[in-house]
């Protein structure tokens, strides 16, 4: 039990709360499409990838059994991909983590988990992720290496670009479009808008989180937006990214013809974004963790609940 707890801590399992709700949004967008294909969210933009590429028929599943199985597989894919990405990040950054007082307490620097075991854990989760996609559909299986290259590749980006926050956002943004593809096998612009919202949202709050390590990053020649432009300008960039995230969910609401419940969800989501910027100041970073974990956790979970409820009632 202790070993399991250590590995859950290694990958910060509680942080799954950020991307998982958006994966559920993507899944239920697809679910309600295949249940009511003639009552869509402007499905003139629909493109059946499986059929076009010749990898098999579309995935118009209506049975509860198959839908439930795909739902479980999507959840497993989220867990496996994220666990692989986090474990690899901890493995790759172990030397930097040991030097940084804030991160020296992590499992690898403290000797709780060896680098070899962390890398093995990463490989196992990658294999499990690809295996799970094989049981979903062909398009997800063939795109699984692309997804892994993004989420694993992020760990290298702090070594050469301050845009690393956007790469992290890109990795998490695969959740809604990936879940949508899992159940429909088809491309649509609506889940892409939710993916854009995730990119800007995650990038914005990761910049806030990186404010804690400005001096350390500069001393180790590591790249981040706060280290590159300073705390004040970094917060302005974060605000701009969060404004773009809010614009993306508004655009999704218009394109998807959502009801009033969705728009209430946007108000909650936007309120959480405003709140985190109101409590973090360049000269006062004491509440960064509240902004990072609490505000964003509430934003994603509550917004997803409103979106899925609106889909259930109005679609």
mmCIF file of C-alpha atoms in Angstrom, residues 17 35-36 38 50 76 93 113 121 123 153 159 163 170 174 184 187 198 221 228-229 240 246 257 266 285 290 304 307:
data_model
loop_
_atom_site.group_PDB
_atom_site.id
_atom_site.type_symbol
_atom_site.label_atom_id
_atom_site.label_comp_id
_atom_site.label_asym_id
_atom_site.label_seq_id
_atom_site.Cartn_x
_atom_site.Cartn_y
_atom_site.Cartn_z
ATOM 1 C CA UNK A 17 -8.608 16.744 -11.860
ATOM 2 C CA UNK A 35 -27.413 9.105 -29.851
ATOM 3 C CA UNK A 36 -29.046 11.961 -31.765
ATOM 4 C CA UNK A 38 -29.886 14.562 -36.501
ATOM 5 C CA UNK A 50 -12.033 6.189 -39.828
ATOM 6 C CA UNK A 76 -7.779 4.445 -18.405
ATOM 7 C CA UNK A 93 14.263 16.514 -13.983
ATOM 8 C CA UNK A 113 11.671 5.785 -5.787
ATOM 9 C CA UNK A 121 6.897 2.897 -14.527
ATOM 10 C CA UNK A 123 7.405 2.590 -20.027
ATOM 11 C CA UNK A 153 8.258 15.639 -25.110
ATOM 12 C CA UNK A 159 15.748 23.209 -21.590
ATOM 13 C CA UNK A 163 7.076 28.467 -24.443
ATOM 14 C CA UNK A 170 -1.073 21.199 -25.729
ATOM 15 C CA UNK A 174 -5.574 16.262 -26.254
ATOM 16 C CA UNK A 184 -17.184 8.753 -32.667
ATOM 17 C CA UNK A 187 -13.400 14.959 -36.375
ATOM 18 C CA UNK A 198 -7.499 23.812 -22.296
ATOM 19 C CA UNK A 221 19.664 28.123 -17.430
ATOM 20 C CA UNK A 228 12.400 35.244 -19.432
ATOM 21 C CA UNK A 229 10.270 38.365 -18.906
ATOM 22 C CA UNK A 240 -4.120 37.175 -21.737
ATOM 23 C CA UNK A 246 -12.630 32.138 -21.851
ATOM 24 C CA UNK A 257 -25.964 26.066 -29.592
ATOM 25 C CA UNK A 266 -18.919 29.717 -18.197
ATOM 26 C CA UNK A 285 3.287 34.392 -4.026
ATOM 27 C CA UNK A 290 -4.521 28.012 -3.835
ATOM 28 C CA UNK A 304 -17.696 20.056 -16.875
ATOM 29 C CA UNK A 307 -21.631 21.341 -19.774
#
